[in-house]
């Protein structure tokens, strides 16, 4: 029986394109219990009319 080599996360991350890294990225927030996907934040722009 062969032993399975564990792959470091940094090695897996290095193989991703920057677009894939942004899509699958997570942020650590201790107050919310750990690693979570980042929430979409509004970008500064022109105010909405109406």
mmCIF file of C-alpha atoms in Angstrom:
data_model
loop_
_atom_site.group_PDB
_atom_site.id
_atom_site.type_symbol
_atom_site.label_atom_id
_atom_site.label_comp_id
_atom_site.label_asym_id
_atom_site.label_seq_id
_atom_site.Cartn_x
_atom_site.Cartn_y
_atom_site.Cartn_z
ATOM 1 C CA UNK A 1 0.000 0.000 0.000
ATOM 2 C CA UNK A 2 1.449 3.367 -1.017
ATOM 3 C CA UNK A 3 1.402 6.428 1.172
ATOM 4 C CA UNK A 4 -0.396 9.446 -0.168
ATOM 5 C CA UNK A 5 1.688 12.617 -0.196
ATOM 6 C CA UNK A 6 -0.139 15.655 1.090
ATOM 7 C CA UNK A 7 -0.011 18.672 -1.204
ATOM 8 C CA UNK A 8 0.628 22.065 0.412
ATOM 9 C CA UNK A 9 -2.114 24.622 -0.166
ATOM 10 C CA UNK A 10 0.453 27.164 -1.379
ATOM 11 C CA UNK A 11 1.450 24.778 -4.179
ATOM 12 C CA UNK A 12 -2.170 24.367 -5.265
ATOM 13 C CA UNK A 13 -2.761 28.132 -5.092
ATOM 14 C CA UNK A 14 0.280 28.774 -7.318
ATOM 15 C CA UNK A 15 -1.356 26.788 -10.145
ATOM 16 C CA UNK A 16 -4.475 28.994 -10.226
ATOM 17 C CA UNK A 17 -4.857 32.018 -12.481
ATOM 18 C CA UNK A 18 -5.373 35.389 -10.744
ATOM 19 C CA UNK A 19 -9.062 35.314 -11.769
ATOM 20 C CA UNK A 20 -9.528 31.893 -10.174
ATOM 21 C CA UNK A 21 -7.712 33.019 -7.017
ATOM 22 C CA UNK A 22 -10.058 35.993 -6.654
ATOM 23 C CA UNK A 23 -13.147 33.820 -7.208
ATOM 24 C CA UNK A 24 -12.134 31.185 -4.643
ATOM 25 C CA UNK A 25 -10.473 33.458 -2.096
ATOM 26 C CA UNK A 26 -11.513 33.628 1.553
ATOM 27 C CA UNK A 27 -10.883 36.076 4.390
ATOM 28 C CA UNK A 28 -10.300 35.233 8.035
ATOM 29 C CA UNK A 29 -12.767 36.865 10.430
ATOM 30 C CA UNK A 30 -12.443 35.636 13.994
ATOM 31 C CA UNK A 31 -15.617 37.403 15.079
ATOM 32 C CA UNK A 32 -17.637 35.418 12.521
ATOM 33 C CA UNK A 33 -16.001 32.074 13.238
ATOM 34 C CA UNK A 34 -13.134 31.609 10.791
ATOM 35 C CA UNK A 35 -12.537 31.591 7.052
ATOM 36 C CA UNK A 36 -15.394 33.042 5.010
ATOM 37 C CA UNK A 37 -15.882 34.215 1.450
ATOM 38 C CA UNK A 38 -15.487 37.996 1.207
ATOM 39 C CA UNK A 39 -18.719 39.940 0.869
ATOM 40 C CA UNK A 40 -19.223 42.164 -2.160
ATOM 41 C CA UNK A 41 -18.621 45.771 -1.213
ATOM 42 C CA UNK A 42 -20.083 48.684 -3.154
ATOM 43 C CA UNK A 43 -17.598 50.585 -5.260
ATOM 44 C CA UNK A 44 -17.486 54.369 -5.089
ATOM 45 C CA UNK A 45 -19.272 55.742 -8.140
ATOM 46 C CA UNK A 46 -21.912 58.204 -9.205
ATOM 47 C CA UNK A 47 -24.983 58.248 -6.952
ATOM 48 C CA UNK A 48 -28.103 56.624 -8.315
ATOM 49 C CA UNK A 49 -30.693 58.956 -9.788
ATOM 50 C CA UNK A 50 -34.124 58.950 -8.306
#
